[in-house]
Amino acid sequence: MQINQQNLALVTTFSLSVAALCLGLSNPSKKLGTVDMQSLLSEQSQNLAKAYPSGTVPQGVMQQVIEEIKEVIDSFGQEQKLTLLAKGAVLSCELPDYTETFKEILNERVTKTVRVK
């Protein structure tokens, strides 16, 4: 039987995901939670669009927003000893959702940035 590269890549990705999840579960000091990235990006882009008269946010600014979201999630996860997963990738609804927490943190940062400028 011939295994094509696409199937091999799929099996490898699945195996690595399962291994990462198992490592996260095997560490009792780490908890799991979810984040709805689409919701975070949508809200932040809507907030930014209000600051631009054309309503179009430049690509560079959006890239900075994406990097800031990643930074906030990473810092929060480390501080709280959380492993955060994308909400769409989790089949179970039993994990706590931290999306609203991140929205508050990001909105607070935007408010501080606007005050500084």
PDB file of C-alpha atoms in Angstrom:
ATOM      1  CA  MET A   1       0.000   0.000   0.000  1.00  0.00           C
ATOM      2  CA  GLN A   2       1.338   3.401  -0.969  1.00  0.00           C
ATOM      3  CA  ILE A   3       1.000   6.266   1.534  1.00  0.00           C
ATOM      4  CA  ASN A   4       0.986   9.672  -0.071  1.00  0.00           C
ATOM      5  CA  GLN A   5       2.639  12.697   1.520  1.00  0.00           C
ATOM      6  CA  GLN A   6      -0.655  14.410   2.327  1.00  0.00           C
ATOM      7  CA  ASN A   7      -1.891  11.462   4.391  1.00  0.00           C
ATOM      8  CA  LEU A   8       1.465  11.201   6.129  1.00  0.00           C
ATOM      9  CA  ALA A   9       1.375  14.918   6.982  1.00  0.00           C
ATOM     10  CA  LEU A  10      -2.174  14.563   8.308  1.00  0.00           C
ATOM     11  CA  VAL A  11      -1.278  11.593  10.508  1.00  0.00           C
ATOM     12  CA  THR A  12       1.847  13.381  11.769  1.00  0.00           C
ATOM     13  CA  THR A  13      -0.104  16.541  12.609  1.00  0.00           C
ATOM     14  CA  PHE A  14      -2.784  14.556  14.418  1.00  0.00           C
ATOM     15  CA  SER A  15      -0.166  12.586  16.356  1.00  0.00           C
ATOM     16  CA  LEU A  16       1.661  15.737  17.425  1.00  0.00           C
ATOM     17  CA  SER A  17      -1.619  17.345  18.507  1.00  0.00           C
ATOM     18  CA  VAL A  18      -2.545  14.332  20.612  1.00  0.00           C
ATOM     19  CA  ALA A  19       0.930  14.228  22.129  1.00  0.00           C
ATOM     20  CA  ALA A  20       0.794  17.938  22.995  1.00  0.00           C
ATOM     21  CA  LEU A  21      -2.634  17.521  24.563  1.00  0.00           C
ATOM     22  CA  CYS A  22      -1.459  14.511  26.565  1.00  0.00           C
ATOM     23  CA  LEU A  23       1.565  16.433  27.811  1.00  0.00           C
ATOM     24  CA  GLY A  24      -0.714  19.275  28.859  1.00  0.00           C
ATOM     25  CA  LEU A  25      -3.011  16.879  30.696  1.00  0.00           C
ATOM     26  CA  SER A  26      -0.157  15.034  32.359  1.00  0.00           C
ATOM     27  CA  ASN A  27       1.082  18.231  34.016  1.00  0.00           C
ATOM     28  CA  PRO A  28      -1.314  18.735  36.952  1.00  0.00           C
ATOM     29  CA  SER A  29      -0.100  22.302  37.505  1.00  0.00           C
ATOM     30  CA  LYS A  30      -1.376  23.271  34.038  1.00  0.00           C
ATOM     31  CA  LYS A  31      -5.054  23.793  33.307  1.00  0.00           C
ATOM     32  CA  LEU A  32      -6.750  23.911  29.917  1.00  0.00           C
ATOM     33  CA  GLY A  33      -8.981  26.628  28.514  1.00  0.00           C
ATOM     34  CA  THR A  34     -10.243  27.905  25.184  1.00  0.00           C
ATOM     35  CA  VAL A  35     -10.106  31.200  23.292  1.00  0.00           C
ATOM     36  CA  ASP A  36     -12.324  32.235  20.384  1.00  0.00           C
ATOM     37  CA  MET A  37      -9.697  33.875  18.173  1.00  0.00           C
ATOM     38  CA  GLN A  38     -12.219  34.835  15.484  1.00  0.00           C
ATOM     39  CA  SER A  39     -14.239  36.780  18.035  1.00  0.00           C
ATOM     40  CA  LEU A  40     -11.137  38.549  19.383  1.00  0.00           C
ATOM     41  CA  LEU A  41      -9.960  39.519  15.898  1.00  0.00           C
ATOM     42  CA  SER A  42     -13.411  40.682  14.876  1.00  0.00           C
ATOM     43  CA  GLU A  43     -13.878  42.918  17.910  1.00  0.00           C
ATOM     44  CA  GLN A  44     -10.388  44.407  17.679  1.00  0.00           C
ATOM     45  CA  SER A  45     -10.722  45.129  13.958  1.00  0.00           C
ATOM     46  CA  GLN A  46     -14.115  46.787  14.534  1.00  0.00           C
ATOM     47  CA  ASN A  47     -12.613  48.955  17.283  1.00  0.00           C
ATOM     48  CA  LEU A  48      -9.711  49.908  15.015  1.00  0.00           C
ATOM     49  CA  ALA A  49     -11.980  50.675  12.066  1.00  0.00           C
ATOM     50  CA  LYS A  50     -13.611  53.411  14.168  1.00  0.00           C
ATOM     51  CA  ALA A  51     -10.221  55.160  14.399  1.00  0.00           C
ATOM     52  CA  TYR A  52      -9.798  55.310  10.607  1.00  0.00           C
ATOM     53  CA  PRO A  53     -12.120  57.637   8.643  1.00  0.00           C
ATOM     54  CA  SER A  54     -12.219  55.264   5.667  1.00  0.00           C
ATOM     55  CA  GLY A  55     -13.084  52.347   7.946  1.00  0.00           C
ATOM     56  CA  THR A  56     -10.215  50.368   6.437  1.00  0.00           C
ATOM     57  CA  VAL A  57      -7.420  49.359   8.775  1.00  0.00           C
ATOM     58  CA  PRO A  58      -3.947  49.234   7.155  1.00  0.00           C
ATOM     59  CA  GLN A  59      -2.427  45.760   6.881  1.00  0.00           C
ATOM     60  CA  GLY A  60       0.568  46.686   9.059  1.00  0.00           C
ATOM     61  CA  VAL A  61      -1.702  47.865  11.863  1.00  0.00           C
ATOM     62  CA  MET A  62      -3.762  44.663  11.688  1.00  0.00           C
ATOM     63  CA  GLN A  63      -0.553  42.638  11.856  1.00  0.00           C
ATOM     64  CA  GLN A  64       0.419  44.528  15.029  1.00  0.00           C
ATOM     65  CA  VAL A  65      -2.995  43.775  16.517  1.00  0.00           C
ATOM     66  CA  ILE A  66      -2.580  40.075  15.766  1.00  0.00           C
ATOM     67  CA  GLU A  67       0.855  40.099  17.411  1.00  0.00           C
ATOM     68  CA  GLU A  68      -0.565  41.908  20.457  1.00  0.00           C
ATOM     69  CA  ILE A  69      -3.370  39.337  20.775  1.00  0.00           C
ATOM     70  CA  LYS A  70      -0.808  36.526  20.663  1.00  0.00           C
ATOM     71  CA  GLU A  71       1.326  38.301  23.268  1.00  0.00           C
ATOM     72  CA  VAL A  72      -1.626  38.847  25.620  1.00  0.00           C
ATOM     73  CA  ILE A  73      -2.720  35.207  25.327  1.00  0.00           C
ATOM     74  CA  ASP A  74       0.817  33.919  25.859  1.00  0.00           C
ATOM     75  CA  SER A  75       1.461  36.137  28.891  1.00  0.00           C
ATOM     76  CA  PHE A  76      -1.900  35.342  30.464  1.00  0.00           C
ATOM     77  CA  GLY A  77      -1.393  31.610  29.915  1.00  0.00           C
ATOM     78  CA  GLN A  78       2.021  31.693  31.547  1.00  0.00           C
ATOM     79  CA  GLU A  79       0.853  33.799  34.491  1.00  0.00           C
ATOM     80  CA  GLN A  80      -2.204  31.648  35.118  1.00  0.00           C
ATOM     81  CA  LYS A  81      -0.431  28.353  34.280  1.00  0.00           C
ATOM     82  CA  LEU A  82      -2.957  27.698  31.513  1.00  0.00           C
ATOM     83  CA  THR A  83      -2.694  25.895  28.219  1.00  0.00           C
ATOM     84  CA  LEU A  84      -5.039  27.765  25.897  1.00  0.00           C
ATOM     85  CA  LEU A  85      -6.532  26.099  22.835  1.00  0.00           C
ATOM     86  CA  ALA A  86      -8.413  27.587  19.899  1.00  0.00           C
ATOM     87  CA  LYS A  87     -12.109  27.207  20.653  1.00  0.00           C
ATOM     88  CA  GLY A  88     -12.899  25.846  17.198  1.00  0.00           C
ATOM     89  CA  ALA A  89     -10.356  23.057  17.633  1.00  0.00           C
ATOM     90  CA  VAL A  90     -11.979  21.675  20.790  1.00  0.00           C
ATOM     91  CA  LEU A  91     -14.815  19.233  20.337  1.00  0.00           C
ATOM     92  CA  SER A  92     -15.945  19.355  23.950  1.00  0.00           C
ATOM     93  CA  CYS A  93     -17.612  22.355  25.569  1.00  0.00           C
ATOM     94  CA  GLU A  94     -16.414  21.374  29.027  1.00  0.00           C
ATOM     95  CA  LEU A  95     -13.309  23.594  29.024  1.00  0.00           C
ATOM     96  CA  PRO A  96     -13.552  27.145  30.389  1.00  0.00           C
ATOM     97  CA  ASP A  97     -13.671  29.893  27.759  1.00  0.00           C
ATOM     98  CA  TYR A  98     -11.358  32.875  28.386  1.00  0.00           C
ATOM     99  CA  THR A  99     -12.433  34.935  25.355  1.00  0.00           C
ATOM    100  CA  GLU A 100     -14.228  37.625  27.383  1.00  0.00           C
ATOM    101  CA  THR A 101     -11.226  37.968  29.692  1.00  0.00           C
ATOM    102  CA  PHE A 102      -8.998  38.640  26.699  1.00  0.00           C
ATOM    103  CA  LYS A 103     -11.486  41.103  25.222  1.00  0.00           C
ATOM    104  CA  GLU A 104     -11.353  43.096  28.471  1.00  0.00           C
ATOM    105  CA  ILE A 105      -7.540  43.036  28.564  1.00  0.00           C
ATOM    106  CA  LEU A 106      -7.242  44.077  24.910  1.00  0.00           C
ATOM    107  CA  ASN A 107      -9.874  46.811  25.210  1.00  0.00           C
ATOM    108  CA  GLU A 108      -8.069  48.165  28.274  1.00  0.00           C
ATOM    109  CA  ARG A 109      -4.810  48.284  26.292  1.00  0.00           C
ATOM    110  CA  VAL A 110      -6.508  50.102  23.417  1.00  0.00           C
ATOM    111  CA  THR A 111      -7.967  52.663  25.846  1.00  0.00           C
ATOM    112  CA  LYS A 112      -4.513  53.286  27.365  1.00  0.00           C
ATOM    113  CA  THR A 113      -2.971  53.613  23.896  1.00  0.00           C
ATOM    114  CA  VAL A 114      -5.610  56.145  22.819  1.00  0.00           C
ATOM    115  CA  ARG A 115      -5.035  58.190  25.995  1.00  0.00           C
ATOM    116  CA  VAL A 116      -1.279  58.261  25.422  1.00  0.00           C
ATOM    117  CA  LYS A 117      -1.614  59.523  21.814  1.00  0.00           C
TER     118      LYS A 117
END
